[in-house]
């Protein structure tokens, strides 16, 4: 959401990089709207409703109320001393999105979008989910506001994230298993779009990341920017200066966009995105769209994607269901090409090691998605060295991953 | 003259409507596609909509999505589709000879192959136009210009969810014919079509000189007959593709004959009754 007037002065006035999207939804060359005509009017209406909401002080006030009293914002910026010692170098601060209600950053966006759906008079909300965190966040917001909720989720993700499936159903959502294609996030997105093709008159599609056609990448980035606005103010207060680097994991890219955006014009703050490097560099073994993909069109926007030379989407793999996606938000593509953000890939094994290390050294169980950011954070901390400050976005907690990690360790929980 | 323009000019003089079956290129395999096209042309197909299989077709319902999937797991590639079409045109089979063919293709594919290269190959394959269902008018100007230079029509879609001022603007930019989508939703047969369908098409006719073809949801001779009152052409996709779903396990001749019989029934429904 736009910063309320009182805090917007915290971000630099220069908008050199923090521009866009333009009227066509373009961030530089990226973004746009590559969707069937059937959806165009709904997207136009959504863009309009969003602009109205953001200009309405009552909407902003209500959103901030729910963020504070319901989600528990601001989330702490925690100085992780033992972890810093373990990593050996820069001082590591963790932005504790894992402490939000529902356990991840996804709720920031879900509440905002469901409030917009309500304003638009929509009675029903649909969403796709990978790890289930966005599904849970959307089911939560729908329970809170009394809207009907349907979540599309790949069968493979239903298997590896069953706790979230159970919780969504408990809150009254219908979880629809998607058995087509790779049975993961990309297929869940396809089904959600198909539903919306026929239902958009009464249904809002709460997309879960900074992906999809305009205005979704804008709306989600704005709602998630609360992370970066808080982190920027908190680090200034705690350390008395801006950080040297900020690291976040990148699936679709929403927690990363949310923490990066308020720092984007702080040229001295390095921004680093960690993608899923999976089990290796071969097509099908990773989900690293920015570091291994090329510009292309997927799910309504032009961005970096993993495709074969015919434009067919490639299969992807990540241990983390929330990063297991062949595309990425267009604003990241823009930042990458500008050289403003550096993107790196982190393997399954590195993420699992980071998961274990943070558990042992801090008593925090991170989500497997966030474990990718932590693994990259350790490398950056060592590179930066003592006296430097690094913020890692701890986008979510790992409860949901206990089953899968146990299975991978050969000690399945039944 | 572009074959699409020629066809609709001829049909207009004969007071006939075009029957436009949709086929997925390469489902169950390209040899069957190559056998289906001349047979369906012989049985009354006037235009072919050739679906180039795509991995993530969000505008398609389960029948066509599954058909694309079957083609892709066969290893069908765009170059193979173009080869097959080019060979059909080269056969100089009197039935296929001048029958217009339009490709239905995702912009993901066009963009990846490269707009110029894709259009050159499409024109060389004997295609007459393109339907790019995920390229709204806002994004379509560069493709439309480049297609126009090769005498390929870029067919635009208008749907029940398109507000009228926008529909008028789309109609102004369209070439070849207008694809009026009968229902707000994905492809797939529907028992009942929207009540205001005919009224909406009649309104659209006041906005354009182009032929108007109706597609999505149409699957029976009676629907075809009814919509012939207002449309210049009828597009039938899922109802035909459904009949090919288990084609891989059957003799090709049987598959082709059954599809031919179905298209024959649809064509008969379009002929003026006794
Ligand atoms: C905890 C957590 N972090 C990160 C992600 C990845 O999404 P994004 O890149 O949009 O932040 C997810 C998605 O499910 C998630 O649950």
Short mmCIF file of N, CA and C in Angstrom, two decimals, chain A residues 24 26 32-38 40-41 44 181 186-187 190 193-194 197-198 201 294-299 302 307-313, chain B residues 53-60 65 72 77-78 107-109 111-113 133-136 138-139 157-159 161-163 166 170 184-186:
data_model
loop_
_atom_site.label_atom_id
_atom_site.label_comp_id
_atom_site.label_asym_id
_atom_site.label_seq_id
_atom_site.Cartn_x
_atom_site.Cartn_y
_atom_site.Cartn_z
N UNK A 24 0.35 1.10 -19.68
CA UNK A 24 0.17 -0.26 -20.21
C UNK A 24 0.67 -1.32 -19.23
N UNK A 26 3.81 -1.39 -17.97
CA UNK A 26 5.18 -1.76 -18.29
C UNK A 26 6.18 -1.18 -17.30
N UNK A 32 3.08 -5.55 -18.82
CA UNK A 32 2.02 -5.55 -19.82
C UNK A 32 0.86 -6.45 -19.43
N UNK A 33 0.04 -6.72 -20.44
CA UNK A 33 -1.14 -7.56 -20.20
C UNK A 33 -1.33 -8.50 -21.38
N UNK A 34 -0.89 -9.73 -21.22
CA UNK A 34 -1.01 -10.73 -22.28
C UNK A 34 -2.06 -11.75 -21.84
N UNK A 35 -3.30 -11.31 -21.90
CA UNK A 35 -4.41 -12.13 -21.42
C UNK A 35 -5.53 -12.11 -22.43
N UNK A 36 -6.43 -13.09 -22.35
CA UNK A 36 -7.58 -13.08 -23.24
C UNK A 36 -8.42 -11.81 -23.06
N UNK A 37 -9.03 -11.40 -24.15
CA UNK A 37 -9.92 -10.23 -24.13
C UNK A 37 -10.97 -10.34 -23.03
N UNK A 38 -11.41 -11.57 -22.76
CA UNK A 38 -12.42 -11.79 -21.73
C UNK A 38 -12.02 -11.18 -20.38
N UNK A 40 -9.93 -8.47 -20.00
CA UNK A 40 -9.41 -7.10 -20.06
C UNK A 40 -10.26 -6.10 -19.28
N UNK A 41 -11.57 -6.23 -19.39
CA UNK A 41 -12.40 -5.25 -18.68
C UNK A 41 -12.27 -5.42 -17.17
N UNK A 44 -9.12 -3.73 -16.15
CA UNK A 44 -9.30 -2.27 -16.14
C UNK A 44 -10.08 -1.83 -14.91
N UNK A 181 -0.61 -30.94 -15.90
CA UNK A 181 0.79 -30.51 -16.05
C UNK A 181 1.68 -31.05 -14.95
N UNK A 186 2.49 -23.38 -11.12
CA UNK A 186 2.17 -22.88 -12.46
C UNK A 186 0.80 -23.41 -12.91
N UNK A 187 0.52 -24.67 -12.63
CA UNK A 187 -0.75 -25.28 -13.04
C UNK A 187 -1.90 -24.72 -12.21
N UNK A 190 -2.81 -21.50 -13.81
CA UNK A 190 -3.64 -21.72 -15.01
C UNK A 190 -5.09 -21.92 -14.63
N UNK A 193 -6.79 -18.72 -13.42
CA UNK A 193 -7.14 -17.85 -14.56
C UNK A 193 -8.37 -18.38 -15.29
N UNK A 194 -8.43 -19.71 -15.47
CA UNK A 194 -9.58 -20.29 -16.18
C UNK A 194 -10.87 -20.04 -15.42
N UNK A 197 -11.86 -16.44 -15.92
CA UNK A 197 -12.39 -16.18 -17.27
C UNK A 197 -13.91 -16.21 -17.25
N UNK A 198 -14.46 -17.12 -16.47
CA UNK A 198 -15.91 -17.26 -16.47
C UNK A 198 -16.60 -16.64 -15.28
N UNK A 201 -17.14 -11.43 -13.14
CA UNK A 201 -18.19 -10.47 -12.78
C UNK A 201 -18.44 -10.44 -11.26
N UNK A 294 15.07 -16.54 -19.88
CA UNK A 294 15.19 -15.46 -20.86
C UNK A 294 13.83 -14.77 -20.94
N UNK A 295 13.82 -13.53 -21.47
CA UNK A 295 12.53 -12.84 -21.55
C UNK A 295 11.51 -13.61 -22.38
N UNK A 296 10.29 -13.64 -21.88
CA UNK A 296 9.21 -14.34 -22.57
C UNK A 296 7.89 -14.01 -21.89
N UNK A 297 6.82 -14.62 -22.39
CA UNK A 297 5.50 -14.33 -21.86
C UNK A 297 4.95 -15.55 -21.13
N UNK A 298 4.51 -15.33 -19.91
CA UNK A 298 3.83 -16.39 -19.15
C UNK A 298 2.83 -15.73 -18.21
N UNK A 299 1.65 -16.34 -18.11
CA UNK A 299 0.63 -15.87 -17.18
C UNK A 299 0.41 -14.36 -17.25
N UNK A 302 5.14 -10.08 -19.57
CA UNK A 302 6.42 -10.27 -20.24
C UNK A 302 7.51 -10.09 -19.21
N UNK A 307 11.55 -21.31 -20.58
CA UNK A 307 10.80 -21.84 -21.73
C UNK A 307 11.77 -22.59 -22.63
N UNK A 308 11.23 -23.49 -23.45
CA UNK A 308 12.09 -24.07 -24.49
C UNK A 308 12.09 -23.13 -25.69
N UNK A 309 12.78 -23.47 -26.79
CA UNK A 309 12.88 -22.47 -27.87
C UNK A 309 11.60 -22.37 -28.68
N UNK A 310 10.58 -23.15 -28.38
CA UNK A 310 9.27 -22.97 -28.98
C UNK A 310 8.35 -22.12 -28.10
N UNK A 311 8.84 -21.69 -26.95
CA UNK A 311 7.98 -20.89 -26.06
C UNK A 311 7.13 -21.74 -25.12
N UNK A 312 7.37 -23.05 -25.09
CA UNK A 312 6.63 -23.90 -24.15
C UNK A 312 7.30 -23.79 -22.78
N UNK A 313 6.48 -23.67 -21.76
CA UNK A 313 7.01 -23.53 -20.41
C UNK A 313 7.73 -24.81 -20.01
N UNK B 53 -0.28 -26.25 -30.39
CA UNK B 53 -0.35 -26.62 -28.97
C UNK B 53 0.56 -25.76 -28.11
N UNK B 54 0.03 -25.40 -26.95
CA UNK B 54 0.77 -24.57 -26.00
C UNK B 54 0.64 -25.18 -24.61
N UNK B 55 1.69 -25.06 -23.84
CA UNK B 55 1.73 -25.72 -22.52
C UNK B 55 0.78 -25.11 -21.49
N UNK B 56 0.46 -23.82 -21.60
CA UNK B 56 -0.32 -23.16 -20.55
C UNK B 56 -1.47 -22.33 -21.12
N UNK B 57 -2.42 -23.01 -21.76
CA UNK B 57 -3.49 -22.27 -22.45
C UNK B 57 -4.60 -21.83 -21.50
N UNK B 58 -4.50 -20.63 -20.96
CA UNK B 58 -5.47 -20.24 -19.92
C UNK B 58 -6.86 -19.94 -20.48
N UNK B 59 -6.98 -19.73 -21.79
CA UNK B 59 -8.32 -19.47 -22.34
C UNK B 59 -9.04 -20.76 -22.69
N UNK B 60 -8.37 -21.89 -22.50
CA UNK B 60 -8.97 -23.15 -22.91
C UNK B 60 -9.47 -23.99 -21.76
N UNK B 65 -7.30 -28.08 -23.62
CA UNK B 65 -6.04 -28.12 -22.86
C UNK B 65 -5.45 -29.54 -22.90
N UNK B 72 1.77 -32.13 -27.30
CA UNK B 72 3.11 -31.76 -26.82
C UNK B 72 3.90 -32.98 -26.34
N UNK B 77 6.37 -29.84 -32.50
CA UNK B 77 6.97 -28.52 -32.41
C UNK B 77 6.40 -27.62 -33.51
N UNK B 78 6.54 -26.33 -33.32
CA UNK B 78 5.94 -25.38 -34.27
C UNK B 78 6.45 -25.65 -35.68
N UNK B 107 0.72 -15.99 -27.74
CA UNK B 107 1.78 -15.02 -27.95
C UNK B 107 3.10 -15.47 -27.30
N UNK B 108 3.02 -16.34 -26.31
CA UNK B 108 4.24 -16.87 -25.71
C UNK B 108 5.11 -17.53 -26.78
N UNK B 109 4.45 -18.24 -27.70
CA UNK B 109 5.16 -18.95 -28.77
C UNK B 109 5.67 -17.97 -29.81
N UNK B 111 6.29 -14.82 -29.55
CA UNK B 111 7.35 -13.99 -29.00
C UNK B 111 8.67 -14.75 -28.91
N UNK B 112 8.60 -16.00 -28.49
CA UNK B 112 9.84 -16.76 -28.29
C UNK B 112 10.51 -17.06 -29.63
N UNK B 113 9.71 -17.46 -30.62
CA UNK B 113 10.29 -17.77 -31.92
C UNK B 113 10.76 -16.48 -32.59
N UNK B 133 -4.90 -15.55 -28.89
CA UNK B 133 -5.95 -15.32 -27.89
C UNK B 133 -5.46 -14.62 -26.63
N UNK B 134 -4.14 -14.55 -26.43
CA UNK B 134 -3.66 -13.86 -25.23
C UNK B 134 -2.97 -12.54 -25.59
N UNK B 135 -3.35 -11.98 -26.74
CA UNK B 135 -2.78 -10.69 -27.15
C UNK B 135 -3.91 -9.68 -27.35
N UNK B 136 -4.26 -8.94 -26.29
CA UNK B 136 -5.34 -7.96 -26.44
C UNK B 136 -4.91 -6.81 -27.35
N UNK B 138 -4.43 -3.78 -27.01
CA UNK B 138 -3.42 -2.85 -26.47
C UNK B 138 -2.01 -3.30 -26.80
N UNK B 139 -1.82 -4.60 -26.92
CA UNK B 139 -0.48 -5.14 -27.13
C UNK B 139 -0.25 -5.58 -28.57
N UNK B 157 -10.58 -10.81 -31.08
CA UNK B 157 -11.72 -11.39 -30.36
C UNK B 157 -12.49 -10.31 -29.61
N UNK B 158 -13.78 -10.48 -29.61
CA UNK B 158 -14.67 -9.63 -28.82
C UNK B 158 -15.54 -10.57 -28.00
N UNK B 159 -15.76 -10.24 -26.75
CA UNK B 159 -16.45 -11.17 -25.85
C UNK B 159 -17.63 -10.49 -25.18
N UNK B 161 -17.83 -9.91 -22.25
CA UNK B 161 -17.29 -9.06 -21.18
C UNK B 161 -16.64 -7.80 -21.73
N UNK B 162 -16.69 -7.63 -23.04
CA UNK B 162 -16.10 -6.43 -23.65
C UNK B 162 -17.13 -5.31 -23.67
N UNK B 163 -16.87 -4.19 -22.99
CA UNK B 163 -17.83 -3.09 -23.04
C UNK B 163 -17.97 -2.58 -24.49
N UNK B 166 -15.35 -0.33 -26.22
CA UNK B 166 -14.12 -1.09 -26.47
C UNK B 166 -14.32 -2.04 -27.65
N UNK B 170 -12.10 -2.35 -31.03
CA UNK B 170 -11.49 -3.61 -31.49
C UNK B 170 -11.94 -3.90 -32.92
N UNK B 184 -18.60 -15.68 -21.71
CA UNK B 184 -17.46 -15.26 -20.88
C UNK B 184 -16.97 -16.51 -20.18
N UNK B 185 -15.84 -17.00 -20.60
CA UNK B 185 -15.32 -18.23 -20.01
C UNK B 185 -14.32 -18.87 -20.95
N UNK B 186 -13.95 -20.09 -20.65
CA UNK B 186 -12.98 -20.80 -21.46
C UNK B 186 -13.69 -21.57 -22.57
#
